Coordinates of C-alpha atoms and ligand atoms in Angstrom, one line a residue:
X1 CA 0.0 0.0 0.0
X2 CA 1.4 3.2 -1.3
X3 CA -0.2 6.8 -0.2
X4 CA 0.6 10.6 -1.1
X5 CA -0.2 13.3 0.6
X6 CA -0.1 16.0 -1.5
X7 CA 0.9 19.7 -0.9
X8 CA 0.4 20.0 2.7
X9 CA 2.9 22.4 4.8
X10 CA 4.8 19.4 6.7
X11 CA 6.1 20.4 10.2
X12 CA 9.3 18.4 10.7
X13 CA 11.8 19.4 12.9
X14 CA 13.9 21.6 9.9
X15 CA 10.7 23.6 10.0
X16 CA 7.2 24.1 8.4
X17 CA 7.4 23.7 4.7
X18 CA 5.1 22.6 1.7
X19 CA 6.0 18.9 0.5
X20 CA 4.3 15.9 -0.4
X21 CA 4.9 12.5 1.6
X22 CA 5.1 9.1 0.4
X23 CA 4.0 6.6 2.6
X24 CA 5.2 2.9 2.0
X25 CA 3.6 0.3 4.0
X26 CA 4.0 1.4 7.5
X27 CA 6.4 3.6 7.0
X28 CA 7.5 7.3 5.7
X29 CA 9.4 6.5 2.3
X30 CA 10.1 10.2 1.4
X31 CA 9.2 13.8 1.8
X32 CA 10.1 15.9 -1.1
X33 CA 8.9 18.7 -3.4
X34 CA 7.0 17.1 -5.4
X35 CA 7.2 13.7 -5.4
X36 CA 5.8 12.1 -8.3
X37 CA 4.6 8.3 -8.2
X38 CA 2.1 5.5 -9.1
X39 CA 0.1 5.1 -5.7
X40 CA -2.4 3.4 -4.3
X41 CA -4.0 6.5 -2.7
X42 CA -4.0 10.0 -2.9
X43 CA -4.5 13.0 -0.3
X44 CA -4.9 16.4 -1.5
X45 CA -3.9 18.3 1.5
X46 CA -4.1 21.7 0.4
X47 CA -4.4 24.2 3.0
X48 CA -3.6 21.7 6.0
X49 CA -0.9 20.9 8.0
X50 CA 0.7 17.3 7.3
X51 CA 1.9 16.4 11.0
X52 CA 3.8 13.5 13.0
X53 CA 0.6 11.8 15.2
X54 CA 0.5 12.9 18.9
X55 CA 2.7 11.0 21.5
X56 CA 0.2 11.6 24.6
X57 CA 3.0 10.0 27.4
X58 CA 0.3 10.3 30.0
X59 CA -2.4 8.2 30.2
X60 CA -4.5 5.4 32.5
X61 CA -6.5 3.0 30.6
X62 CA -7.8 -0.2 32.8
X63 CA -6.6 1.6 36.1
X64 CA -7.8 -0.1 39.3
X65 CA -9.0 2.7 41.8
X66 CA -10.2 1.6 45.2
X67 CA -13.4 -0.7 44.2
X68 CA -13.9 1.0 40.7
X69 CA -12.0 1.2 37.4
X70 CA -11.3 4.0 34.8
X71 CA -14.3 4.3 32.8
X72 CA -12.2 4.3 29.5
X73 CA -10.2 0.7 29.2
X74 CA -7.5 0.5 26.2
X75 CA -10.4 -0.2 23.6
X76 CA -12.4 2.9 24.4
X77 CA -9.3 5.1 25.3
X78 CA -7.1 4.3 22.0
X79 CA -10.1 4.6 19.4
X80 CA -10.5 8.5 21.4
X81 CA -7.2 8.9 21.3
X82 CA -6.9 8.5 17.2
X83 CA -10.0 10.7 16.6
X84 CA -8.3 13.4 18.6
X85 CA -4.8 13.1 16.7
X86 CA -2.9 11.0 18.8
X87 CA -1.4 8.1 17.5
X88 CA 1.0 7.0 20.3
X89 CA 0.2 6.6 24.1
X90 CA 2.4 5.5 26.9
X91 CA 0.4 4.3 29.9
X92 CA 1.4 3.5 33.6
X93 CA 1.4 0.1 34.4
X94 CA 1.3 0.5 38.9
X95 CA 3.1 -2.3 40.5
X96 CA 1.4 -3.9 43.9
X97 CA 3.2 -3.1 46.9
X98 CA 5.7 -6.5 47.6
X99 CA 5.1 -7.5 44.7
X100 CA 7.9 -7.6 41.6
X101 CA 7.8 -4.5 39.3
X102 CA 7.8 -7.1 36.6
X103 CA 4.3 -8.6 37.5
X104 CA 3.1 -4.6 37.2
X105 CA 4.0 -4.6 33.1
X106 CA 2.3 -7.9 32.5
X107 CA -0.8 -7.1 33.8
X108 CA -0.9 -3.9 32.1
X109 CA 0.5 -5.9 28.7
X110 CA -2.4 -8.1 29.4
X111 CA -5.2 -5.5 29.4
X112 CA -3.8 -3.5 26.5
X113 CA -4.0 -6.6 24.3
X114 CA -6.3 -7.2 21.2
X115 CA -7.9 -3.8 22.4
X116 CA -5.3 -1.4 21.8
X117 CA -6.4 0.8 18.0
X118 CA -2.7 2.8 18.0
X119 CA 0.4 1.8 19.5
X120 CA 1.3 1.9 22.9
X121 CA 4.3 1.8 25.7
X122 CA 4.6 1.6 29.3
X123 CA 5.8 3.0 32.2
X124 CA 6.4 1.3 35.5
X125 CA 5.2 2.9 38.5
X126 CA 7.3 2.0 41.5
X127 CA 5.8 1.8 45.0
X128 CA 7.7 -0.4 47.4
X129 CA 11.4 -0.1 46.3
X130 CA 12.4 -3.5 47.5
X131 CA 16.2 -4.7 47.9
X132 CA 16.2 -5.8 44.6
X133 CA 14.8 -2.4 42.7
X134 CA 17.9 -1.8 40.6
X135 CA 17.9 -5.0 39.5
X136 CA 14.6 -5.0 38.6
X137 CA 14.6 -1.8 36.7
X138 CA 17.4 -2.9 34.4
X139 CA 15.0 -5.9 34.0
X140 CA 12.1 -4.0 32.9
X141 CA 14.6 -1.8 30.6
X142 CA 15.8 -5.0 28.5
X143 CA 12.2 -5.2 27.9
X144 CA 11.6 -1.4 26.4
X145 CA 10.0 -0.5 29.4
X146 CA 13.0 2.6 30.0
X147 CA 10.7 5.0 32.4
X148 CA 9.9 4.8 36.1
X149 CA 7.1 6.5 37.8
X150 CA 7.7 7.5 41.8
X151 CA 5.4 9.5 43.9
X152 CA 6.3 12.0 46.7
X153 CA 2.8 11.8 47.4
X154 CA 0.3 9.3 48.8
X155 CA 1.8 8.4 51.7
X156 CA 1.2 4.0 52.7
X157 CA -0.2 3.7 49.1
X158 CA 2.4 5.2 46.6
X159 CA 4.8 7.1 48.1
X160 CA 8.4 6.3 48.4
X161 CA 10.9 8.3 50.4
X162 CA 13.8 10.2 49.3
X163 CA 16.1 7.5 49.8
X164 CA 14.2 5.1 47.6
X165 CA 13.2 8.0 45.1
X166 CA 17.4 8.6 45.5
X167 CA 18.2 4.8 44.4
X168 CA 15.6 4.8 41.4
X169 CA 17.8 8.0 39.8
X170 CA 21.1 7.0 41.0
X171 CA 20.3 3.3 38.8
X172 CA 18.8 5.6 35.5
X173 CA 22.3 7.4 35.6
X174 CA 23.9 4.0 35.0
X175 CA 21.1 2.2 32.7
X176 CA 19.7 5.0 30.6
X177 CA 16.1 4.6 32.4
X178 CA 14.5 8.0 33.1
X179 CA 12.6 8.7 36.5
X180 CA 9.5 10.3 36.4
X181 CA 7.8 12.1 39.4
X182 CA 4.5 12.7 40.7
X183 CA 5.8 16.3 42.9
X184 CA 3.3 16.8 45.7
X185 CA 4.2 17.0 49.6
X186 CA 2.2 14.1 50.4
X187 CA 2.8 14.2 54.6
X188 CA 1.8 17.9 54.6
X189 CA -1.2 17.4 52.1
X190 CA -2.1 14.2 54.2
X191 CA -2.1 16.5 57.3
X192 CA -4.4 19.3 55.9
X193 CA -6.8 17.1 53.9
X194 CA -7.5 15.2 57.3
X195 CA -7.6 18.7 59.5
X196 CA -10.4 20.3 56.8
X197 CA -12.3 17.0 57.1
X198 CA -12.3 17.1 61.1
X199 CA -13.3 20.8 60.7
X200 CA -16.0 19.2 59.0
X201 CA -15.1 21.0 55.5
X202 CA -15.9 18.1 52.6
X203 CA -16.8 19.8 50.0
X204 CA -14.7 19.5 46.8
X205 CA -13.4 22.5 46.4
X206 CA -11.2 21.3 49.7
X207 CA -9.6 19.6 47.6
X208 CA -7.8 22.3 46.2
X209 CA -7.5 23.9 49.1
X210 CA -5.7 21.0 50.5
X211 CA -3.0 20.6 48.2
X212 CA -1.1 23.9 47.8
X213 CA 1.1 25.3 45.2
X214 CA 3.4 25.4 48.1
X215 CA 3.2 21.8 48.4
X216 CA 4.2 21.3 44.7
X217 CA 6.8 23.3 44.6
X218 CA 8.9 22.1 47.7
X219 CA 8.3 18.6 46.2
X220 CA 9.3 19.5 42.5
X221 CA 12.9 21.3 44.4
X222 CA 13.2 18.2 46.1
X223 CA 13.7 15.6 43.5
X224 CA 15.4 17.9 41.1
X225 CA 18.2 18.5 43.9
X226 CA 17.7 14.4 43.9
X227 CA 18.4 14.1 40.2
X228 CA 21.2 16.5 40.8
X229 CA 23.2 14.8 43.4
X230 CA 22.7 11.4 41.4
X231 CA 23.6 12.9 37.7
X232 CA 20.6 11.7 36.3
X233 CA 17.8 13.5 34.4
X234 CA 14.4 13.7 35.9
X235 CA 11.0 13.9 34.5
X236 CA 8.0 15.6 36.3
X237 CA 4.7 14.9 35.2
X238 CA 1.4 16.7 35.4
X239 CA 3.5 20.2 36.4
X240 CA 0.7 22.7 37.4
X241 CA 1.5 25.3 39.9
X242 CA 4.1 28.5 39.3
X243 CA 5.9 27.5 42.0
X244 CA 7.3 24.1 40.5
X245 CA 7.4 25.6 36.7
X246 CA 10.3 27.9 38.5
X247 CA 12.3 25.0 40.1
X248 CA 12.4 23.4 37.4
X249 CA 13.9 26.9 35.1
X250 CA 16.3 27.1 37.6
X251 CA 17.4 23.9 38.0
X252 CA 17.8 24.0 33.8
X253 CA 19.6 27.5 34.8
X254 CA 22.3 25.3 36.2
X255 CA 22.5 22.1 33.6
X256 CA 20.1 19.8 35.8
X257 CA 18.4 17.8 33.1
X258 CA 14.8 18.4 34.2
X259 CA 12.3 17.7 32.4
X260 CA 8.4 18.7 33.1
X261 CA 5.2 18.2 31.4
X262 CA 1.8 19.5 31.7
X263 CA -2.0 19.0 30.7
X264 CA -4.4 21.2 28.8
X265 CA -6.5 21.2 32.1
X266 CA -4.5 23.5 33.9
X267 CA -3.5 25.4 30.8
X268 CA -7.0 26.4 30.6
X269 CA -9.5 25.6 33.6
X270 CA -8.6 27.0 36.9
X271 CA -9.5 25.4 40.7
X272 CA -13.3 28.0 40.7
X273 CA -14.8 25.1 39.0
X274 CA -14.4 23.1 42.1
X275 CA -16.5 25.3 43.9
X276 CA -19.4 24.7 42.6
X277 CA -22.5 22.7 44.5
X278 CA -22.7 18.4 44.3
X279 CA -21.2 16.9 42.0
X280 CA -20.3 19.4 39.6
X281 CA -17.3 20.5 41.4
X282 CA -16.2 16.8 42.1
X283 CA -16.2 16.4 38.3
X284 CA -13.1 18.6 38.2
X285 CA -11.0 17.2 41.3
X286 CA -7.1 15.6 39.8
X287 CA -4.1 15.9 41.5
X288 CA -2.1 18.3 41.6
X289 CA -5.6 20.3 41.3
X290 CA -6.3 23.1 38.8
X291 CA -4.9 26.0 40.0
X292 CA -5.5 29.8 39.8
X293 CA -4.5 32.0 36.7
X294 CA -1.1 33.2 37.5
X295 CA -0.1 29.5 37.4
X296 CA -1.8 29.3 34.1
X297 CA 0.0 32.1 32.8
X298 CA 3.4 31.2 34.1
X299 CA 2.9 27.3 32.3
X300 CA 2.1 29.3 29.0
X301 CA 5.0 31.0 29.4
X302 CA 7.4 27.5 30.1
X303 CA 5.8 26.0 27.2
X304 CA 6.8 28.9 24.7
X305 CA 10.3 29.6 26.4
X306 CA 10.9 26.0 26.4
X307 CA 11.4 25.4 30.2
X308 CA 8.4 22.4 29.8
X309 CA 9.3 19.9 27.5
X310 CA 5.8 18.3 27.1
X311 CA 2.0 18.2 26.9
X312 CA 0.3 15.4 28.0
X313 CA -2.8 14.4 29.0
X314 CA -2.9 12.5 32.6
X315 CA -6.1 10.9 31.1
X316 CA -7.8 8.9 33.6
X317 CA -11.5 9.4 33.7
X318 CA -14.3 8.5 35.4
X319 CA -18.0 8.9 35.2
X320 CA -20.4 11.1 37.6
X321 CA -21.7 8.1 39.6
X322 CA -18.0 7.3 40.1
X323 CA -17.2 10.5 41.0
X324 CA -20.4 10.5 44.0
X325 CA -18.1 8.3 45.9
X326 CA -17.1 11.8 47.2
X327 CA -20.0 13.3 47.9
X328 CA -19.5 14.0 51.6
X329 CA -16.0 13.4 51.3
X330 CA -13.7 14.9 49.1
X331 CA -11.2 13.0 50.1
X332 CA -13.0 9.9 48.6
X333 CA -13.2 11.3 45.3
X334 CA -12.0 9.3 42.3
X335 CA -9.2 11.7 41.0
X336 CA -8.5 12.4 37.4
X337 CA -10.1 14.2 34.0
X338 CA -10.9 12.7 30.5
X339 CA -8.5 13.9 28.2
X340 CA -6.7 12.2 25.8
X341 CA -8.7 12.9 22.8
X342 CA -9.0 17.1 23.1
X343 CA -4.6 17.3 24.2
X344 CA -4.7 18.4 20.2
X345 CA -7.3 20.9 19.5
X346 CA -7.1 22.1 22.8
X347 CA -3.8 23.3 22.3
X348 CA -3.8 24.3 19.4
X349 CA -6.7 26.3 19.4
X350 CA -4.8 28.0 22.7
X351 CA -1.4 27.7 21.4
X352 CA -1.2 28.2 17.6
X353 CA -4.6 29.9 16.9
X354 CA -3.8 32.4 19.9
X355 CA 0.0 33.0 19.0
X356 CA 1.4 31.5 21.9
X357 CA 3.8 29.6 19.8
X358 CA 4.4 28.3 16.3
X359 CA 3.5 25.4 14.7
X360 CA 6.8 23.9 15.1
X361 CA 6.7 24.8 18.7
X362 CA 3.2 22.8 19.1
X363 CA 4.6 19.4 17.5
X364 CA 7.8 19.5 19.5
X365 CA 5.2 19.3 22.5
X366 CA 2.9 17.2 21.4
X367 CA 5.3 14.2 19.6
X368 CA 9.0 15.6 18.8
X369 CA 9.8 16.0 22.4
X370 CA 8.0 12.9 24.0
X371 CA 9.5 11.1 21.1
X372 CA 12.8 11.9 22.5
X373 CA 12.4 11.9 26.1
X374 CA 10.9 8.8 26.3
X375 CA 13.0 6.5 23.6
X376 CA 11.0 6.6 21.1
X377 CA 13.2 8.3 18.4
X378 CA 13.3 8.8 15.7
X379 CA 10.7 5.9 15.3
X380 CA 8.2 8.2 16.3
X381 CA 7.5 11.8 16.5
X382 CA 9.0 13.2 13.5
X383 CA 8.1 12.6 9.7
X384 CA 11.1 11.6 8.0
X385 CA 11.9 8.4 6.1
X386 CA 11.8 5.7 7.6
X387 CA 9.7 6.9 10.6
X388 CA 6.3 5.0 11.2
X389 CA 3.7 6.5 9.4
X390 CA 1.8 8.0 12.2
X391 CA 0.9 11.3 10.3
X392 CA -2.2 13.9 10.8
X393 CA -3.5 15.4 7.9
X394 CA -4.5 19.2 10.4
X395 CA -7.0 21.0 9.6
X396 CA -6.1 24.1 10.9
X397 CA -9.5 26.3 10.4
X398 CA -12.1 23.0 11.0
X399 CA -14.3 24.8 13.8
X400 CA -15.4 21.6 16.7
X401 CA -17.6 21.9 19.5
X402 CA -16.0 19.8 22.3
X403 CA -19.3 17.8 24.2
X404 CA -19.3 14.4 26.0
X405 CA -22.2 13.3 23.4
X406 CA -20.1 13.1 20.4
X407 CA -16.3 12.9 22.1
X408 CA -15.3 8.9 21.9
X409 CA -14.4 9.0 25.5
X410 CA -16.4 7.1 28.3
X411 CA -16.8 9.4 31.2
X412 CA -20.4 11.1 30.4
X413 CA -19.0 14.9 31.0
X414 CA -16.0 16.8 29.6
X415 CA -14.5 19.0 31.6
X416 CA -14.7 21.0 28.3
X417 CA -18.0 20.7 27.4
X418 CA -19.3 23.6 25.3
X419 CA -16.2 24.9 24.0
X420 CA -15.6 25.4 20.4
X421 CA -11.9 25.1 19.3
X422 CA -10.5 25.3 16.1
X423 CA -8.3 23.3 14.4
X424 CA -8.7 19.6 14.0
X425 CA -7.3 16.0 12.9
X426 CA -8.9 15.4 9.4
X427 CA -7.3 12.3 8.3
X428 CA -5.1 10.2 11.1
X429 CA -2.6 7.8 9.9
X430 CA -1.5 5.1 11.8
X431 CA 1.8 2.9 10.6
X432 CA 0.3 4.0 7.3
X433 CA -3.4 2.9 7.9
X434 CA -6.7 5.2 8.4
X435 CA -7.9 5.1 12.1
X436 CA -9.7 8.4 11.5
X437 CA -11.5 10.3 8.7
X438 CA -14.8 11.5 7.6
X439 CA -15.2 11.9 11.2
X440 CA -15.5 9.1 12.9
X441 CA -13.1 6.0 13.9
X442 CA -12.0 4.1 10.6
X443 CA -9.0 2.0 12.4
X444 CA -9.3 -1.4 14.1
X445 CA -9.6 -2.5 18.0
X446 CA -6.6 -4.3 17.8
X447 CA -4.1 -3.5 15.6
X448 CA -2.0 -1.6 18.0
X449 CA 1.1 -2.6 18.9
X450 CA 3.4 -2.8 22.1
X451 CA 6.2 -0.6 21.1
X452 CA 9.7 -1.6 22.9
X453 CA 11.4 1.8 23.5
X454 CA 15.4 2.3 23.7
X455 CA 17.0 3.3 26.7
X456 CA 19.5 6.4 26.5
X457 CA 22.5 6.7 25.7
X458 CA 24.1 9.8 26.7
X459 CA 22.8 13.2 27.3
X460 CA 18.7 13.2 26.1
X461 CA 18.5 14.5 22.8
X462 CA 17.6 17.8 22.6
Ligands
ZN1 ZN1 -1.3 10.3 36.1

């Protein structure tokens, strides 16, 4: 099977600039101006934007949570995932306290297969560093699993200390792993969140309350300092207050490698929507929680300077009877937001569209820059021969209203629900095949693939 796509602009990392691109099989043959060829297919892309498929290095499909589950599993959360633009997701596979790290990916390998539409990785998320963690992780690496989730929050469930968090990056310096970090205080948020609910205070919005920027911040210095004394890079996910956006510029200030990431949720909603009566506000409690507008500002501003690396999603949804669990207790509250199927237009509608940044800016944080954090390159993220042909065919003035009713996600609310964006996938390619077009899900349940991703070597490519 043989496609052009024909006089798009195609954003590659040289730059935006009109060219056709062959497609062979599963793979980008060439990109050229023009190319001229017997095909099987044609695209006339005139006016779009030909684009490498989102990497979204966030999500959690199938995730056990207390006595419920994520409402999207890898079936429902891939197919959203292609109709959005993304054409790549790396999920967290949690391991079970005393129990091998290893047993954590084959579970997760388990649930992801047959069901999976686009390809998919793993991370591991460590929560009992036993004796034999090193070991372990080198283990999982020989395996393409080269990423590492800790938490400095959750204290008993999935927090490890500083020693353990210490090991985990003292091991990736050696291995070419990466650490990633969830960066909350979890002993002071454990001590407020129980104080407001003594105080009687349960409403949602104490949810917020209860988890300070403060609290973000002194965790995100912490393990940067961490990363620092072991000479290894570090990774923090979900990155929402101003607080941790400037550890992390500072610690890049002095030639830490750190590395942070955040969500179109706290680019664009902020922590008033928690206050709101029932469950409405419980709709928008995730951890860190959405936070005010000079932390939205001051994330805009990392994402165009270039002191955040990524966009991702931290997709992990849940429906409004799920969410009740909270209701007079917002400690009790599933956390997490559908998401993985608006990261594109969302951002960039807010990005592009509103001259935040450049086009080339908006795929280095959607696929060029997860690509290469997260051993995927140049496999992914970039269209250039020999590249799997994950490609978007952008429309960059198609005009979408963002609802739950026609969104391919599970939960039944968006946290976006209303809001028209513009710009839009029209065609998504993955490995060379339609999953999307004509607006709806063309792809199969099933042709995803595990991809085995290639540990470091050497400073991360920049
Ligand atoms: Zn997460």
């Amino acid at each position: 099977m043989r496609t052009l796509i024909r006089h798009g602009t195609v954003v590659t990392p040289a730059g935006a600039e009109r060219a056709d691109v062959l497609i062979e099989g599963a793979h980008v043959a060439r990109v050229a101006d023009p190319i001229d060829v017997e095909v099987d297919r044609t695209i006339d892309a005139t006016g779009r934007y030909v684009l490498p498929g989102g990497i979204d290095v966030h999500t959690h499909f199938d995730m056990p949570y207390g006595d419920t589950v994520t409402a999207d599993d890898f079936e429902s959360g891939t197919v959203a995932a292609a109709c959005g633009g993304t054409t790549c997701v790396i999920d967290f596979a949690t391991q079970t306290r005393r129990r091998p790290l290893r047993e954590a990916l084959d579970a997760w390998l388990a649930k992801a297969d047959g069901k999976a539409a686009i390809d998919y990785g793993f991370h591991v998320a460590v929560c009992d560093a036993g004796p034999d963690l090193e070991t372990e992780m080198d283990a999982l690496l020989a395996e393409g699993v080269t990423s590492f989730k800790v938490f400095t929050a959750y204290p008993g469930r999935l927090m490890l200390d500083d020693g353990a968090i210490f090991r985990a990056l003292r091991r990736t310096r050696e291995n070419g792993g990466t650490v990633m970090v969830h960066a909350e205080n979890g002993g002071a948020i454990d001590v407020l969140s129980r104080a407001a609910l003594a105080e009687g205070r349960t409403a949602p919005i104490e949810h917020a309350r209860t988890r300070p920027p403060l609290a973000e911040g002194e965790a995100t210095h912490r393990v940067v300092a961490l990363a620092e004394l072991a000479g290894a890079p570090v990774y923090v996910v979900h990155v929402s207050a101003a607080e941790a956006v400037e550890e992390i510029a500072r610690a890049r200030d002095r030639g830490v490698e750190a590395f942070g990431e955040t969500c179109p949720h706290y680019l664009l909603l902020t922590d008033h929507l928690l206050d709101q009566p029932g469950l409405e506000g419980a709709k928008y409690v995730c951890s860190p929680p959405l936070r005010d507008r000079r932390s939205q500002e001051r994330l805009w501003r990392a994402l165009a300077a270039g002191e955040l690396d990524v966009v991702a999603t931290d997709h992990c949804s849940f429906r409004t009877d799920q969410k009740a669990a909270g209701k007079d207790d917002f400690t009790r509250i599933p956390g997490g937001l559908p998401g993985v199927e608006t990261r594109m237009s969302l951002l960039f509608d807010a990005g592009v569209r509103h001259r935040r940044f450049g086009i080339e800016r908006f795929v280095a944080l959607t696929a060029e820059r997860p690509a290469k954090l997260f051993g995927l390159w140049p496999r992914k993220g970039a269209i250039a021969p020999g590249a799997d042909a994950d490609v978007l065919v952008w429309d960059p003035d198609r005009e979408i209203t963002l609802s739950a009713a026609t969104l391919h996600m599970r939960a039944d609310y968006s946290p976006f629900e209303g809001r028209v964006v513009m710009g839009a996938p029209e065609i998504v390619l993955a490995r060379g095949r339609p999953v999307y077009e004509g607006g709806r899900f063309v792809g199969r349940v099933g042709a995803g693939s595990f991809v085995r991703r290639a540990p470091r070597t050497g400073a991360v490519p920049t």
